[in-house]
Amino acid sequence: MLNYVMKRGLMALLVALTVSFGTFALFHFATDPAQTIAGEDAPQEMVDDIREQYGFDRPVSVQYLDWLGSTLQGDFGQSYFWKQPVVDLIQEHAKVTVLLALAGLSVTILIALPLGISAALKPNSWVDRFALSTAVSAQAIPNFWLGLMLIILFAVMFPIFPVSGDATWKHYVLPAFVLGASSVPAVMRLTRTGLLDVLSSDYIRTAKAKGFMGYRLILQQAMRNALLPIVSVLAVQLGHKLGGSVVTESVFSMNGLGRLAVESIFNSDIPTVQSLILIFVLTFVLLTLAADLINAWLDPRIRMG
Amino acid sequence: MQTRTPVPLSTRLLSVLVASFLPLVASADTSADASEGKSGDTLVVAFEKPLTTVDRLYSIQREGLILSRLTDDGLFYVNPDTLEFEPLAAESYRWVNSTQLEVTVRDDVVFHDGSPMTADDVVYTFEWVLDEDSDTSRGAVIQSWLESVEKVGNRTVRFNLHLPYPMALRDMAISIPVRKKGTYDGAEGMDNAAEDRPLNGIGPYRIKEFSAGREIVVERFEDYYQASPKANPAIETMVFRVIPDQGTQQAELLSGGIDMMMGVPPDVADNISHLPGVVRREGNDIRIGYITLDAAGHSNPDSPFTKLKVRQAINHAINREEITRYLVRGSAEVVPYACHPRQFGCNSDGPTYPYNPEKAKQLLEEAGYPDGFSFKLWAYREKIIAEAVVSDLKAIGLDVDLRFVKLNVFAKVRNDKDMEAFFASYGSGGTADASASTGVHFAANSARNYTDDKELAETVLAAERTIDPDERKRLYNKALTRIAEQAYWVPMFSYSQNYLLSPGLEFEVPKDGVPRFWQASWSDK
């Protein structure tokens, strides 16, 4: 198992390095960071001064190695745009994103699992059809549209929740629902299909013969196996929510990592973008690894190889 | 022709949704909610972009300029009515000669910490900006014309210039707020400018709270000097909330979360202003739109744009009147020359190019392109206008490939001088002087100069280094006439601004695109 973890960790590092170099090179070949930092209407003297001040006049390879050297020593550098250490920036914005992602994941679990279980218990019934229709609808609705609809309904017409910001728990309700709803179809379908498979298996028949019925049969016997693919998907969905809540954060004006990433890209804030990409890549890999480990714990056959 | 200005999909969608939900919104009486508390002493404004620091010396952002006019004063300021530069923290000034400016500072100005402003503070401020290690945002520009600054009397400061520079007052008004002596002691540059540190300005408002990327709260400074034209602002507290998405801003406006939206696209303004609880204001902006043609052949030595008749054909081919009337709309006007008509010196005896596609075709034929040619037109904003331009050019037989990209990509290609033609805009930093536009686009060292016209560059430089207003006007006339004769540009239009306000908010739309919030007030009506 240790070998497996180390191998995955090394792969993660290689992926992160490749992506970071690609991003770095793209930034330098496709954009003019000095002009972007100076602003749209900046006079030439200002642009030239920034180019020299930030070292953009040096070869790209030198700049990359410089960044890599600092990063490997734990120094993520200074944000060109925010003029703050990148570590501080990320720490500040990560709080919002982690809270939002966990809240979103909770929404997904709270909606998708009961729906999926209900649909699997009564296939082809109205419950099943309702669950599948919900999944199709949720899949068809774009995030930003749902966000705007919720804002109009619950913040403008019936002002129950705030429109934007992240100051209180109330600010998280609508965005968490939007973020969570996007993952409902995948998780619900997987739950339904997985549970249907498991329910028709021999060991469930045996369990029923032993007297397991109702929720005890579902939760104690069937779900343990049906959960295997769901855990993997939830891990990936959490990764998506941590790294990809850009639209939701923008619509609800939440100061999370997604919005930080977008602003950093548009402002050519290279140290911040580089660090965020590194974090996003590592997050995905670590979450996938965590999912594998949980699966191994849930299913002893995986541990046995 | 009925067309629409491009806005983000989410913004457009929200406008449509809100408009379609109008009866429900009205029945829910959100207008009452929206106006609730508006008679109070607080104004909440949405900023689309985050402000990274409240210190204007370290801010290059437009939002920084807007805020700075509340929290800071410079020696001079821009008169909102005339757009001329007049004394503010300065009591008077005189040009000793063309390279020496003496400024007498007021004796009744106090910093937000209660200490009086002195000549020593002014000397300290400018010496800090002149210090290359201070890394102020406008340092490079100031250092290009200011050699030194010295105290020559109890209240008098002398500025020694490298060269005659008439825009010195502009830079002092817009870019250099007065700082208390010792403000930056111990700082090597301001790497941590965004840190929460108190800003000790001399403006009519002082910073109460600053949360980078979220909001800024300012409160009225009661000891502000009464002689200032900015004295006695009506509103006690102002909050600037960062809300990047314009759709969300609309929802906040309708729900009473904010009182003002700035820079609203005309379409959105049309839709939303019909709702209860929203008032629309529109007015001029000093920003202009233009197309630059690669007359020097930087992108391709054999470019058709190196030929005068081709450039003239492009000028005749674009229907600027219709584009301005139906796409830019509002107070927008066609601009005939390479500057905003409201800017000092923006006058020319050069030719203008009325819309005439037949003449454009004839000129193309005379230039040796009877069947037209292919080229790429680059743009980064107002896609629909760029598309209208492409449509007009296709009508005279040109094969135009529109390259619509983000600003940071656009700037790279443009600065590498790899564009045959590009549609862009320039706001002149709100400066009502032709130097702001011509200096950036036609000076010899500018990456935006696609003319390689040395004589033109020398004329522009001479105008920038002349104190005499009449001589400046003559030189700008000469430069702008040359640009028009050579058809280096297609000057397009001036922009119009839209503001959406809560009812009862009195606010004058600025003439230069930079809002003066100290003029805002809540009416009792």
Tab-separated table of N, CA and C in Angstrom, chain A residues 142-224:
chain	number	residue	atom	x	y	z
A	142	PRO	N	-28.152	24.935	-16.564
A	142	PRO	CA	-26.800	25.447	-16.325
A	142	PRO	C	-26.694	26.086	-14.938
A	143	ASN	N	-25.525	26.000	-14.368
A	143	ASN	CA	-25.289	26.531	-13.017
A	143	ASN	C	-25.682	27.989	-12.874
A	144	PHE	N	-25.204	28.795	-13.837
A	144	PHE	CA	-25.420	30.231	-13.672
A	144	PHE	C	-26.907	30.595	-13.791
A	145	TRP	N	-27.639	29.810	-14.615
A	145	TRP	CA	-29.074	30.073	-14.784
A	145	TRP	C	-29.811	29.755	-13.488
A	146	LEU	N	-29.472	28.612	-12.921
A	146	LEU	CA	-30.105	28.223	-11.657
A	146	LEU	C	-29.790	29.258	-10.577
A	147	GLY	N	-28.534	29.702	-10.582
A	147	GLY	CA	-28.116	30.718	-9.609
A	147	GLY	C	-28.944	31.984	-9.739
A	148	LEU	N	-29.085	32.438	-10.978
A	148	LEU	CA	-29.843	33.671	-11.190
A	148	LEU	C	-31.314	33.496	-10.822
A	149	MET	N	-31.865	32.330	-11.156
A	149	MET	CA	-33.267	32.069	-10.803
A	149	MET	C	-33.457	32.115	-9.287
A	150	LEU	N	-32.539	31.455	-8.580
A	150	LEU	CA	-32.645	31.432	-7.122
A	150	LEU	C	-32.502	32.837	-6.537
A	151	ILE	N	-31.610	33.614	-7.159
A	151	ILE	CA	-31.428	34.992	-6.684
A	151	ILE	C	-32.732	35.775	-6.858
A	152	ILE	N	-33.332	35.630	-8.045
A	152	ILE	CA	-34.572	36.376	-8.295
A	152	ILE	C	-35.664	35.941	-7.306
A	153	LEU	N	-35.760	34.628	-7.121
A	153	LEU	CA	-36.839	34.123	-6.267
A	153	LEU	C	-36.608	34.403	-4.784
A	154	PHE	N	-35.436	33.969	-4.308
A	154	PHE	CA	-35.227	33.986	-2.855
A	154	PHE	C	-34.404	35.167	-2.325
A	155	ALA	N	-33.989	36.046	-3.224
A	155	ALA	CA	-33.252	37.213	-2.730
A	155	ALA	C	-33.902	38.512	-3.176
A	156	VAL	N	-34.559	38.494	-4.349
A	156	VAL	CA	-35.171	39.731	-4.832
A	156	VAL	C	-36.670	39.751	-4.526
A	157	MET	N	-37.392	38.723	-5.052
A	157	MET	CA	-38.856	38.725	-4.854
A	157	MET	C	-39.242	38.410	-3.415
A	158	PHE	N	-38.625	37.396	-2.885
A	158	PHE	CA	-38.873	37.036	-1.481
A	158	PHE	C	-37.530	37.052	-0.760
A	159	PRO	N	-37.153	38.206	-0.236
A	159	PRO	CA	-35.782	38.366	0.279
A	159	PRO	C	-35.502	37.564	1.549
A	160	ILE	N	-35.296	36.274	1.356
A	160	ILE	CA	-34.988	35.403	2.495
A	160	ILE	C	-33.478	35.309	2.679
A	161	PHE	N	-32.788	35.196	1.550
A	161	PHE	CA	-31.323	35.068	1.613
A	161	PHE	C	-30.663	36.277	0.946
A	162	PRO	N	-29.405	36.565	1.331
A	162	PRO	CA	-28.709	37.680	0.684
A	162	PRO	C	-28.362	37.331	-0.773
A	163	VAL	N	-28.233	38.363	-1.606
A	163	VAL	CA	-27.924	38.141	-3.023
A	163	VAL	C	-26.488	37.667	-3.198
A	164	SER	N	-25.566	38.339	-2.520
A	164	SER	CA	-24.152	38.037	-2.767
A	164	SER	C	-23.315	38.268	-1.522
A	165	GLY	N	-22.092	37.741	-1.576
A	165	GLY	CA	-21.182	37.891	-0.449
A	165	GLY	C	-20.954	36.563	0.257
A	166	ASP	N	-20.148	36.578	1.320
A	166	ASP	CA	-19.854	35.334	2.029
A	166	ASP	C	-19.672	35.560	3.531
A	167	ALA	N	-20.327	36.603	4.028
A	167	ALA	CA	-20.091	36.981	5.415
A	167	ALA	C	-20.765	36.050	6.429
A	168	THR	N	-21.966	35.560	6.122
A	168	THR	CA	-22.688	34.742	7.112
A	168	THR	C	-23.096	33.397	6.499
A	169	TRP	N	-23.648	32.501	7.324
A	169	TRP	CA	-24.055	31.193	6.810
A	169	TRP	C	-25.175	31.322	5.785
A	170	LYS	N	-25.962	32.390	5.941
A	170	LYS	CA	-27.062	32.605	4.997
A	170	LYS	C	-26.545	32.821	3.571
A	171	HIS	N	-25.350	33.424	3.478
A	171	HIS	CA	-24.774	33.679	2.150
A	171	HIS	C	-24.437	32.376	1.423
A	172	TYR	N	-24.303	31.284	2.184
A	172	TYR	CA	-23.864	30.026	1.575
A	172	TYR	C	-25.026	29.159	1.079
A	173	VAL	N	-26.234	29.482	1.524
A	173	VAL	CA	-27.359	28.578	1.239
A	173	VAL	C	-27.617	28.452	-0.265
A	174	LEU	N	-27.853	29.565	-0.934
A	174	LEU	CA	-28.172	29.501	-2.365
A	174	LEU	C	-27.006	28.959	-3.199
A	175	PRO	N	-25.776	29.489	-3.016
A	175	PRO	CA	-24.676	28.951	-3.819
A	175	PRO	C	-24.408	27.461	-3.563
A	176	ALA	N	-24.589	27.034	-2.306
A	176	ALA	CA	-24.371	25.610	-2.004
A	176	ALA	C	-25.402	24.757	-2.735
A	177	PHE	N	-26.623	25.255	-2.797
A	177	PHE	CA	-27.654	24.502	-3.507
A	177	PHE	C	-27.317	24.418	-4.996
A	178	VAL	N	-26.880	25.549	-5.552
A	178	VAL	CA	-26.528	25.570	-6.985
A	178	VAL	C	-25.375	24.609	-7.259
A	179	LEU	N	-24.366	24.696	-6.429
A	179	LEU	CA	-23.185	23.853	-6.633
A	179	LEU	C	-23.526	22.375	-6.415
A	180	GLY	N	-24.331	22.132	-5.414
A	180	GLY	CA	-24.686	20.749	-5.111
A	180	GLY	C	-25.587	20.139	-6.162
A	181	ALA	N	-26.506	20.940	-6.690
A	181	ALA	CA	-27.468	20.432	-7.673
A	181	ALA	C	-26.783	19.896	-8.921
A	182	SER	N	-25.652	20.504	-9.265
A	182	SER	CA	-24.983	20.093	-10.510
A	182	SER	C	-24.466	18.650	-10.435
A	183	SER	N	-24.206	18.152	-9.226
A	183	SER	CA	-23.675	16.790	-9.100
A	183	SER	C	-24.761	15.757	-8.830
A	184	VAL	N	-25.966	16.221	-8.591
A	184	VAL	CA	-27.052	15.300	-8.243
A	184	VAL	C	-27.279	14.226	-9.311
A	185	PRO	N	-27.387	14.588	-10.599
A	185	PRO	CA	-27.687	13.555	-11.607
A	185	PRO	C	-26.710	12.383	-11.586
A	186	ALA	N	-25.410	12.718	-11.601
A	186	ALA	CA	-24.410	11.646	-11.652
A	186	ALA	C	-24.509	10.729	-10.437
A	187	VAL	N	-24.582	11.342	-9.247
A	187	VAL	CA	-24.588	10.549	-8.013
A	187	VAL	C	-25.898	9.774	-7.877
A	188	MET	N	-27.006	10.411	-8.244
A	188	MET	CA	-28.307	9.742	-8.127
A	188	MET	C	-28.357	8.512	-9.042
A	189	ARG	N	-27.937	8.675	-10.277
A	189	ARG	CA	-27.993	7.554	-11.220
A	189	ARG	C	-27.086	6.418	-10.778
A	190	LEU	N	-25.893	6.821	-10.302
A	190	LEU	CA	-24.941	5.801	-9.866
A	190	LEU	C	-25.497	5.030	-8.671
A	191	THR	N	-26.130	5.764	-7.766
A	191	THR	CA	-26.732	5.117	-6.589
A	191	THR	C	-27.814	4.128	-7.035
A	192	ARG	N	-28.671	4.606	-7.922
A	192	ARG	CA	-29.790	3.768	-8.374
A	192	ARG	C	-29.263	2.503	-9.065
A	193	THR	N	-28.354	2.704	-10.021
A	193	THR	CA	-27.846	1.552	-10.782
A	193	THR	C	-27.074	0.584	-9.882
A	194	GLY	N	-26.211	1.177	-9.043
A	194	GLY	CA	-25.395	0.344	-8.158
A	194	GLY	C	-26.251	-0.470	-7.214
A	195	LEU	N	-27.269	0.200	-6.664
A	195	LEU	CA	-28.128	-0.472	-5.708
A	195	LEU	C	-28.978	-1.555	-6.388
A	196	LEU	N	-29.436	-1.251	-7.592
A	196	LEU	CA	-30.213	-2.253	-8.339
A	196	LEU	C	-29.376	-3.505	-8.577
A	197	ASP	N	-28.096	-3.294	-8.951
A	197	ASP	CA	-27.173	-4.421	-9.181
A	197	ASP	C	-27.010	-5.247	-7.906
A	198	VAL	N	-26.742	-4.501	-6.839
A	198	VAL	CA	-26.467	-5.179	-5.564
A	198	VAL	C	-27.701	-5.933	-5.080
A	199	LEU	N	-28.871	-5.283	-5.224
A	199	LEU	CA	-30.104	-5.902	-4.715
A	199	LEU	C	-30.449	-7.218	-5.424
A	200	SER	N	-29.928	-7.375	-6.655
A	200	SER	CA	-30.217	-8.615	-7.375
A	200	SER	C	-29.113	-9.664	-7.177
A	201	SER	N	-28.143	-9.322	-6.313
A	201	SER	CA	-27.018	-10.261	-6.139
A	201	SER	C	-27.372	-11.363	-5.113
A	202	ASP	N	-26.554	-12.402	-5.144
A	202	ASP	CA	-26.815	-13.578	-4.301
A	202	ASP	C	-26.760	-13.266	-2.810
A	203	TYR	N	-25.748	-12.437	-2.430
A	203	TYR	CA	-25.578	-12.244	-0.983
A	203	TYR	C	-26.759	-11.477	-0.374
A	204	ILE	N	-27.418	-10.638	-1.186
A	204	ILE	CA	-28.614	-9.938	-0.677
A	204	ILE	C	-29.749	-10.939	-0.494
A	205	ARG	N	-29.828	-11.865	-1.481
A	205	ARG	CA	-30.865	-12.900	-1.352
A	205	ARG	C	-30.641	-13.685	-0.031
A	206	THR	N	-29.364	-13.985	0.218
A	206	THR	CA	-29.021	-14.705	1.452
A	206	THR	C	-29.383	-13.876	2.672
A	207	ALA	N	-29.050	-12.601	2.606
A	207	ALA	CA	-29.335	-11.715	3.734
A	207	ALA	C	-30.830	-11.666	4.016
A	208	LYS	N	-31.604	-11.573	2.896
A	208	LYS	CA	-33.062	-11.547	3.064
A	208	LYS	C	-33.520	-12.832	3.756
A	209	ALA	N	-32.909	-13.975	3.329
A	209	ALA	CA	-33.276	-15.267	3.914
A	209	ALA	C	-32.943	-15.299	5.398
A	210	LYS	N	-31.895	-14.512	5.767
A	210	LYS	CA	-31.509	-14.482	7.182
A	210	LYS	C	-32.375	-13.503	7.965
A	211	GLY	N	-33.259	-12.826	7.307
A	211	GLY	CA	-34.187	-11.958	8.005
A	211	GLY	C	-33.875	-10.472	7.927
A	212	PHE	N	-32.849	-10.097	7.167
A	212	PHE	CA	-32.577	-8.668	7.007
A	212	PHE	C	-33.639	-8.062	6.099
A	213	MET	N	-34.290	-7.028	6.581
A	213	MET	CA	-35.341	-6.407	5.787
A	213	MET	C	-35.252	-4.884	5.954
A	214	GLY	N	-35.927	-4.192	5.087
A	214	GLY	CA	-36.087	-2.736	5.205
A	214	GLY	C	-34.761	-1.991	5.216
A	215	TYR	N	-34.689	-0.968	6.097
A	215	TYR	CA	-33.501	-0.113	6.087
A	215	TYR	C	-32.241	-0.867	6.492
A	216	ARG	N	-32.445	-1.943	7.341
A	216	ARG	CA	-31.269	-2.716	7.771
A	216	ARG	C	-30.653	-3.422	6.571
A	217	LEU	N	-31.492	-3.917	5.701
A	217	LEU	CA	-30.993	-4.596	4.494
A	217	LEU	C	-30.264	-3.603	3.585
A	218	ILE	N	-30.901	-2.454	3.412
A	218	ILE	CA	-30.322	-1.458	2.488
A	218	ILE	C	-29.034	-0.879	3.065
A	219	LEU	N	-29.129	-0.332	4.281
A	219	LEU	CA	-27.986	0.404	4.828
A	219	LEU	C	-26.842	-0.505	5.277
A	220	GLN	N	-27.200	-1.647	5.909
A	220	GLN	CA	-26.122	-2.479	6.463
A	220	GLN	C	-25.552	-3.456	5.451
A	221	GLN	N	-26.365	-3.916	4.520
A	221	GLN	CA	-25.890	-4.951	3.596
A	221	GLN	C	-25.634	-4.411	2.179
A	222	ALA	N	-26.651	-3.793	1.609
A	222	ALA	CA	-26.541	-3.414	0.191
A	222	ALA	C	-25.666	-2.192	-0.040
A	223	MET	N	-25.878	-1.157	0.743
A	223	MET	CA	-25.200	0.112	0.464
A	223	MET	C	-23.686	0.013	0.556
A	224	ARG	N	-23.196	-0.874	1.423
A	224	ARG	CA	-21.741	-0.970	1.591
A	224	ARG	C	-21.065	-1.241	0.246
